[in-house]
Amino acid sequence: MMITTFCNSMMITTLCSRHSEANDDYNFMWRSSMVITTFCSSMMITTFCSSMKMATFCSSMMMATFCSSMMITTFSSSMMITTFCSSMMIATFCSSMMITTFCSSMMITTLCSSMMITTFCNSMMITTFCSSMMITTFCSSMMITTFCSSMMITTFCSSMMITTFCSSMMITNFCSSMMITTFCSSMMMATYYSSMMITTFCSSMMITTFCSSMMITTF
């Protein structure tokens, strides 16, 4: 604006003075005014272009700032999503750990319960069997030594790994003397001792159901 005002004043001064000057002076002043006008016009164009460049630069700066803010917003959003996903993974991991712990405790509880039931049933079987059958008299009358020798009980026990089985069931002494548990499973004790009234004993104790439900052989 200052350059434009200066140019206008120069042009007015030149036009006013041309009437009081000689023709040569008029021509000189006219050429001078044209030069000044052209210079001023070029200055105005330069100023205009500079202002346009500045405006463009400012616009680009604003755009860059906008893009940067968008990138920051996008980055923040991705960080939030990542944090959310991480928290979900942690929550899932914790849930799975809780489920695993719960399942493990349930398995331990079930194992302990089955051990208690097994121990209880074994003690009941031993006590009832000994009391009802009078095992001492039964062994004496049946000549258990001769019977074991004839059945080759030593070889049978070795092949069935009765020692390991008895140790795990905590009835080593009873199994060693009678070999009743493995013998019942392998030889179908109910059928073998049907003449000895073992069927009534097995029915009363539900030994078949117990063996099936507790999977005593696998255990």
Short mmCIF file of N, CA and C in Angstrom, two decimals, residues 49-171:
data_model
loop_
_atom_site.label_atom_id
_atom_site.label_comp_id
_atom_site.label_asym_id
_atom_site.label_seq_id
_atom_site.Cartn_x
_atom_site.Cartn_y
_atom_site.Cartn_z
N CYS A 49 2.80 -11.21 -5.72
CA CYS A 49 3.30 -12.59 -5.82
C CYS A 49 3.88 -13.06 -4.49
N SER A 50 4.61 -12.14 -3.83
CA SER A 50 5.18 -12.50 -2.53
C SER A 50 4.09 -12.82 -1.53
N SER A 51 3.04 -12.00 -1.55
CA SER A 51 1.93 -12.25 -0.62
C SER A 51 1.25 -13.57 -0.95
N MET A 52 1.14 -13.87 -2.26
CA MET A 52 0.54 -15.14 -2.66
C MET A 52 1.42 -16.31 -2.20
N LYS A 53 2.72 -16.13 -2.39
CA LYS A 53 3.64 -17.17 -1.94
C LYS A 53 3.56 -17.34 -0.43
N MET A 54 3.48 -16.22 0.27
CA MET A 54 3.34 -16.29 1.72
C MET A 54 2.05 -16.99 2.11
N ALA A 55 0.96 -16.62 1.37
CA ALA A 55 -0.33 -17.25 1.66
C ALA A 55 -0.25 -18.75 1.39
N THR A 56 0.40 -19.08 0.25
CA THR A 56 0.56 -20.50 -0.07
C THR A 56 1.39 -21.21 0.99
N PHE A 57 2.48 -20.55 1.40
CA PHE A 57 3.32 -21.12 2.45
C PHE A 57 2.53 -21.32 3.74
N CYS A 58 1.75 -20.29 4.10
CA CYS A 58 0.93 -20.40 5.32
C CYS A 58 -0.09 -21.52 5.20
N SER A 59 -0.70 -21.59 3.99
CA SER A 59 -1.67 -22.66 3.78
C SER A 59 -1.02 -24.03 3.91
N SER A 60 0.18 -24.14 3.30
CA SER A 60 0.88 -25.42 3.39
C SER A 60 1.27 -25.73 4.83
N MET A 61 1.63 -24.69 5.58
CA MET A 61 1.95 -24.89 6.99
C MET A 61 0.71 -25.34 7.75
N MET A 62 -0.42 -24.70 7.44
CA MET A 62 -1.66 -25.10 8.09
C MET A 62 -2.01 -26.53 7.72
N MET A 63 -1.83 -26.87 6.44
CA MET A 63 -2.12 -28.23 5.99
C MET A 63 -1.19 -29.23 6.69
N ALA A 64 0.11 -28.82 6.77
CA ALA A 64 1.07 -29.70 7.45
C ALA A 64 0.68 -29.90 8.91
N THR A 65 0.28 -28.78 9.54
CA THR A 65 -0.15 -28.87 10.94
C THR A 65 -1.37 -29.76 11.07
N PHE A 66 -2.31 -29.59 10.13
CA PHE A 66 -3.52 -30.41 10.14
C PHE A 66 -3.17 -31.88 9.96
N CYS A 67 -2.29 -32.15 8.97
CA CYS A 67 -1.87 -33.53 8.72
C CYS A 67 -1.16 -34.12 9.94
N SER A 68 -0.31 -33.28 10.56
CA SER A 68 0.39 -33.75 11.75
C SER A 68 -0.58 -34.09 12.86
N SER A 69 -1.58 -33.20 13.04
CA SER A 69 -2.58 -33.47 14.07
C SER A 69 -3.38 -34.72 13.76
N MET A 70 -3.66 -34.93 12.45
CA MET A 70 -4.36 -36.14 12.05
C MET A 70 -3.51 -37.38 12.33
N MET A 71 -2.21 -37.26 12.02
CA MET A 71 -1.31 -38.38 12.30
C MET A 71 -1.24 -38.66 13.79
N ILE A 72 -1.16 -37.61 14.59
CA ILE A 72 -1.12 -37.78 16.04
C ILE A 72 -2.41 -38.42 16.53
N THR A 73 -3.55 -37.93 15.95
CA THR A 73 -4.84 -38.51 16.34
C THR A 73 -4.90 -39.98 15.97
N THR A 74 -4.45 -40.28 14.73
CA THR A 74 -4.45 -41.68 14.29
C THR A 74 -3.53 -42.52 15.17
N PHE A 75 -2.33 -41.98 15.46
CA PHE A 75 -1.39 -42.70 16.33
C PHE A 75 -2.01 -42.93 17.70
N SER A 76 -2.66 -41.88 18.24
CA SER A 76 -3.29 -42.02 19.56
C SER A 76 -4.39 -43.07 19.52
N SER A 77 -5.18 -43.05 18.42
CA SER A 77 -6.24 -44.04 18.29
C SER A 77 -5.67 -45.45 18.23
N SER A 78 -4.59 -45.61 17.42
CA SER A 78 -3.97 -46.93 17.33
C SER A 78 -3.39 -47.37 18.66
N MET A 79 -2.85 -46.40 19.43
CA MET A 79 -2.32 -46.73 20.75
C MET A 79 -3.45 -47.17 21.67
N MET A 80 -4.59 -46.47 21.57
CA MET A 80 -5.74 -46.86 22.39
C MET A 80 -6.21 -48.24 22.03
N ILE A 81 -6.28 -48.52 20.69
CA ILE A 81 -6.71 -49.84 20.24
C ILE A 81 -5.72 -50.90 20.71
N THR A 82 -4.41 -50.57 20.57
CA THR A 82 -3.38 -51.53 21.02
C THR A 82 -3.50 -51.79 22.52
N THR A 83 -3.70 -50.70 23.28
CA THR A 83 -3.85 -50.86 24.73
C THR A 83 -5.08 -51.69 25.05
N PHE A 84 -6.17 -51.42 24.34
CA PHE A 84 -7.40 -52.18 24.56
C PHE A 84 -7.19 -53.66 24.24
N CYS A 85 -6.54 -53.91 23.07
CA CYS A 85 -6.28 -55.30 22.70
C CYS A 85 -5.38 -55.99 23.72
N SER A 86 -4.35 -55.24 24.17
CA SER A 86 -3.45 -55.81 25.18
C SER A 86 -4.20 -56.14 26.46
N SER A 87 -5.07 -55.21 26.88
CA SER A 87 -5.84 -55.46 28.09
C SER A 87 -6.78 -56.65 27.91
N MET A 88 -7.34 -56.79 26.70
CA MET A 88 -8.20 -57.93 26.43
C MET A 88 -7.40 -59.22 26.48
N MET A 89 -6.20 -59.20 25.92
CA MET A 89 -5.34 -60.38 25.97
C MET A 89 -4.98 -60.74 27.40
N ILE A 90 -4.65 -59.71 28.19
CA ILE A 90 -4.32 -59.96 29.59
C ILE A 90 -5.54 -60.51 30.32
N ALA A 91 -6.72 -59.91 30.03
CA ALA A 91 -7.94 -60.39 30.68
C ALA A 91 -8.22 -61.83 30.29
N THR A 92 -8.03 -62.14 28.99
CA THR A 92 -8.25 -63.52 28.54
C THR A 92 -7.25 -64.46 29.19
N PHE A 93 -5.98 -64.02 29.25
CA PHE A 93 -4.95 -64.85 29.89
C PHE A 93 -5.30 -65.11 31.35
N CYS A 94 -5.72 -64.03 32.05
CA CYS A 94 -6.07 -64.19 33.47
C CYS A 94 -7.27 -65.12 33.62
N SER A 95 -8.26 -64.95 32.72
CA SER A 95 -9.42 -65.82 32.78
C SER A 95 -9.03 -67.27 32.57
N SER A 96 -8.17 -67.51 31.55
CA SER A 96 -7.73 -68.87 31.30
C SER A 96 -6.94 -69.43 32.48
N MET A 97 -6.14 -68.56 33.12
CA MET A 97 -5.40 -69.00 34.30
C MET A 97 -6.35 -69.37 35.42
N MET A 98 -7.40 -68.55 35.59
CA MET A 98 -8.39 -68.84 36.62
C MET A 98 -9.10 -70.15 36.33
N ILE A 99 -9.46 -70.33 35.02
CA ILE A 99 -10.14 -71.56 34.64
C ILE A 99 -9.21 -72.75 34.86
N THR A 100 -7.93 -72.57 34.45
CA THR A 100 -6.96 -73.66 34.64
C THR A 100 -6.80 -74.00 36.12
N THR A 101 -6.68 -72.94 36.94
CA THR A 101 -6.55 -73.16 38.38
C THR A 101 -7.78 -73.84 38.93
N PHE A 102 -8.96 -73.39 38.48
CA PHE A 102 -10.20 -73.99 38.94
C PHE A 102 -10.26 -75.46 38.54
N CYS A 103 -9.91 -75.73 37.26
CA CYS A 103 -9.94 -77.11 36.78
C CYS A 103 -8.95 -77.97 37.55
N SER A 104 -7.75 -77.39 37.78
CA SER A 104 -6.74 -78.14 38.53
C SER A 104 -7.23 -78.46 39.94
N SER A 105 -7.83 -77.46 40.59
CA SER A 105 -8.34 -77.69 41.94
C SER A 105 -9.46 -78.71 41.93
N MET A 106 -10.30 -78.66 40.87
CA MET A 106 -11.36 -79.65 40.75
C MET A 106 -10.78 -81.04 40.57
N MET A 107 -9.75 -81.14 39.73
CA MET A 107 -9.10 -82.44 39.52
C MET A 107 -8.49 -82.96 40.82
N ILE A 108 -7.82 -82.05 41.55
CA ILE A 108 -7.21 -82.46 42.82
C ILE A 108 -8.29 -82.90 43.79
N THR A 109 -9.39 -82.10 43.84
CA THR A 109 -10.50 -82.45 44.73
C THR A 109 -11.08 -83.80 44.35
N THR A 110 -11.29 -84.00 43.03
CA THR A 110 -11.83 -85.28 42.57
C THR A 110 -10.88 -86.42 42.89
N LEU A 111 -9.57 -86.18 42.67
CA LEU A 111 -8.59 -87.22 42.96
C LEU A 111 -8.60 -87.58 44.44
N CYS A 112 -8.62 -86.53 45.29
CA CYS A 112 -8.64 -86.78 46.73
C CYS A 112 -9.91 -87.52 47.13
N SER A 113 -11.04 -87.09 46.54
CA SER A 113 -12.30 -87.75 46.85
C SER A 113 -12.26 -89.21 46.44
N SER A 114 -11.73 -89.46 45.22
CA SER A 114 -11.66 -90.84 44.75
C SER A 114 -10.71 -91.67 45.62
N MET A 115 -9.62 -91.05 46.08
CA MET A 115 -8.70 -91.75 46.97
C MET A 115 -9.38 -92.11 48.29
N MET A 116 -10.15 -91.14 48.80
CA MET A 116 -10.87 -91.39 50.04
C MET A 116 -11.89 -92.51 49.86
N ILE A 117 -12.62 -92.44 48.72
CA ILE A 117 -13.61 -93.49 48.45
C ILE A 117 -12.92 -94.84 48.29
N THR A 118 -11.80 -94.83 47.54
CA THR A 118 -11.06 -96.09 47.33
C THR A 118 -10.58 -96.67 48.65
N THR A 119 -9.98 -95.80 49.47
CA THR A 119 -9.49 -96.27 50.77
C THR A 119 -10.63 -96.79 51.63
N PHE A 120 -11.73 -96.04 51.63
CA PHE A 120 -12.88 -96.46 52.43
C PHE A 120 -13.42 -97.80 51.94
N CYS A 121 -13.60 -97.92 50.61
CA CYS A 121 -14.14 -99.15 50.05
C CYS A 121 -13.19 -100.33 50.28
N ASN A 122 -11.88 -100.06 50.12
CA ASN A 122 -10.92 -101.14 50.36
C ASN A 122 -10.98 -101.63 51.80
N SER A 123 -11.04 -100.65 52.72
CA SER A 123 -11.11 -101.04 54.13
C SER A 123 -12.41 -101.79 54.42
N MET A 124 -13.50 -101.35 53.78
CA MET A 124 -14.77 -102.04 53.97
C MET A 124 -14.71 -103.44 53.38
N MET A 125 -14.11 -103.55 52.19
CA MET A 125 -13.99 -104.86 51.56
C MET A 125 -13.16 -105.81 52.41
N ILE A 126 -12.03 -105.32 52.89
CA ILE A 126 -11.15 -106.17 53.69
C ILE A 126 -11.85 -106.59 54.98
N THR A 127 -12.44 -105.58 55.66
CA THR A 127 -13.09 -105.89 56.94
C THR A 127 -14.26 -106.83 56.76
N THR A 128 -15.12 -106.51 55.79
CA THR A 128 -16.31 -107.34 55.58
C THR A 128 -15.93 -108.73 55.10
N PHE A 129 -14.97 -108.75 54.17
CA PHE A 129 -14.58 -110.05 53.63
C PHE A 129 -13.99 -110.93 54.73
N CYS A 130 -13.11 -110.34 55.52
CA CYS A 130 -12.48 -111.13 56.58
C CYS A 130 -13.50 -111.56 57.62
N SER A 131 -14.41 -110.63 57.96
CA SER A 131 -15.39 -110.96 59.00
C SER A 131 -16.40 -111.98 58.52
N SER A 132 -16.91 -111.78 57.32
CA SER A 132 -17.99 -112.66 56.85
C SER A 132 -17.49 -114.04 56.44
N MET A 133 -16.31 -114.09 55.87
CA MET A 133 -15.81 -115.35 55.35
C MET A 133 -14.89 -116.07 56.32
N MET A 134 -14.52 -115.38 57.41
CA MET A 134 -13.58 -115.97 58.36
C MET A 134 -12.38 -116.49 57.60
N ILE A 135 -11.56 -115.54 57.13
CA ILE A 135 -10.51 -115.85 56.16
C ILE A 135 -9.51 -116.87 56.69
N THR A 136 -9.29 -116.83 57.99
CA THR A 136 -8.32 -117.81 58.53
C THR A 136 -8.84 -119.23 58.38
N THR A 137 -10.11 -119.42 58.76
CA THR A 137 -10.70 -120.75 58.62
C THR A 137 -10.78 -121.14 57.16
N PHE A 138 -11.17 -120.16 56.32
CA PHE A 138 -11.28 -120.42 54.88
C PHE A 138 -9.94 -120.84 54.29
N CYS A 139 -8.89 -120.13 54.65
CA CYS A 139 -7.57 -120.48 54.13
C CYS A 139 -7.13 -121.85 54.63
N SER A 140 -7.42 -122.10 55.91
CA SER A 140 -7.01 -123.40 56.45
C SER A 140 -7.78 -124.53 55.79
N SER A 141 -9.08 -124.36 55.64
CA SER A 141 -9.89 -125.44 55.09
C SER A 141 -9.60 -125.67 53.61
N MET A 142 -9.25 -124.64 52.91
CA MET A 142 -9.00 -124.77 51.47
C MET A 142 -7.56 -125.16 51.17
N MET A 143 -6.77 -125.24 52.23
CA MET A 143 -5.35 -125.55 52.04
C MET A 143 -4.75 -124.59 51.01
N ILE A 144 -4.72 -123.31 51.44
CA ILE A 144 -4.34 -122.25 50.50
C ILE A 144 -2.92 -122.42 49.98
N THR A 145 -2.08 -123.04 50.82
CA THR A 145 -0.70 -123.23 50.35
C THR A 145 -0.67 -124.18 49.17
N THR A 146 -1.41 -125.28 49.31
CA THR A 146 -1.46 -126.24 48.20
C THR A 146 -2.11 -125.62 46.98
N PHE A 147 -3.17 -124.85 47.21
CA PHE A 147 -3.88 -124.21 46.10
C PHE A 147 -2.97 -123.23 45.36
N CYS A 148 -2.24 -122.41 46.12
CA CYS A 148 -1.33 -121.44 45.48
C CYS A 148 -0.24 -122.15 44.71
N SER A 149 0.26 -123.25 45.29
CA SER A 149 1.30 -123.99 44.59
C SER A 149 0.78 -124.57 43.29
N SER A 150 -0.44 -125.12 43.36
CA SER A 150 -0.99 -125.74 42.16
C SER A 150 -1.32 -124.71 41.08
N MET A 151 -1.67 -123.51 41.48
CA MET A 151 -2.01 -122.45 40.51
C MET A 151 -0.77 -121.69 40.04
N MET A 152 0.35 -122.04 40.58
CA MET A 152 1.60 -121.33 40.27
C MET A 152 1.42 -119.83 40.52
N ILE A 153 1.05 -119.54 41.77
CA ILE A 153 0.71 -118.17 42.11
C ILE A 153 1.89 -117.23 41.99
N THR A 154 3.10 -117.76 42.20
CA THR A 154 4.27 -116.89 42.09
C THR A 154 4.45 -116.40 40.67
N THR A 155 4.36 -117.31 39.72
CA THR A 155 4.47 -116.92 38.31
C THR A 155 3.35 -115.99 37.90
N PHE A 156 2.16 -116.28 38.37
CA PHE A 156 1.01 -115.44 38.05
C PHE A 156 1.20 -114.03 38.56
N CYS A 157 1.67 -113.90 39.81
CA CYS A 157 1.90 -112.57 40.38
C CYS A 157 2.98 -111.82 39.63
N SER A 158 4.01 -112.51 39.22
CA SER A 158 5.08 -111.85 38.48
C SER A 158 4.58 -111.33 37.14
N SER A 159 3.77 -112.12 36.46
CA SER A 159 3.28 -111.70 35.14
C SER A 159 2.29 -110.55 35.25
N MET A 160 1.56 -110.47 36.30
CA MET A 160 0.55 -109.42 36.47
C MET A 160 1.10 -108.20 37.18
N MET A 161 2.34 -108.23 37.58
CA MET A 161 2.98 -107.14 38.32
C MET A 161 2.13 -106.77 39.54
N ILE A 162 1.83 -107.78 40.33
CA ILE A 162 0.93 -107.58 41.47
C ILE A 162 1.57 -106.71 42.53
N THR A 163 2.90 -106.76 42.62
CA THR A 163 3.56 -105.98 43.66
C THR A 163 3.33 -104.50 43.46
N THR A 164 3.51 -104.02 42.21
CA THR A 164 3.29 -102.60 41.91
C THR A 164 1.85 -102.21 42.17
N PHE A 165 0.92 -103.05 41.73
CA PHE A 165 -0.49 -102.75 41.92
C PHE A 165 -0.85 -102.68 43.39
N CYS A 166 -0.36 -103.63 44.16
CA CYS A 166 -0.67 -103.66 45.58
C CYS A 166 -0.07 -102.47 46.31
N SER A 167 1.14 -102.08 45.92
CA SER A 167 1.77 -100.93 46.56
C SER A 167 0.96 -99.67 46.32
N SER A 168 0.46 -99.48 45.11
CA SER A 168 -0.32 -98.28 44.81
C SER A 168 -1.65 -98.28 45.53
N MET A 169 -2.21 -99.41 45.83
CA MET A 169 -3.50 -99.50 46.48
C MET A 169 -3.40 -99.64 48.00
N MET A 170 -2.22 -99.70 48.53
CA MET A 170 -1.98 -99.80 49.97
C MET A 170 -2.64 -101.04 50.58
N ILE A 171 -2.63 -102.12 49.82
CA ILE A 171 -3.13 -103.38 50.39
C ILE A 171 -2.12 -104.49 50.08
#
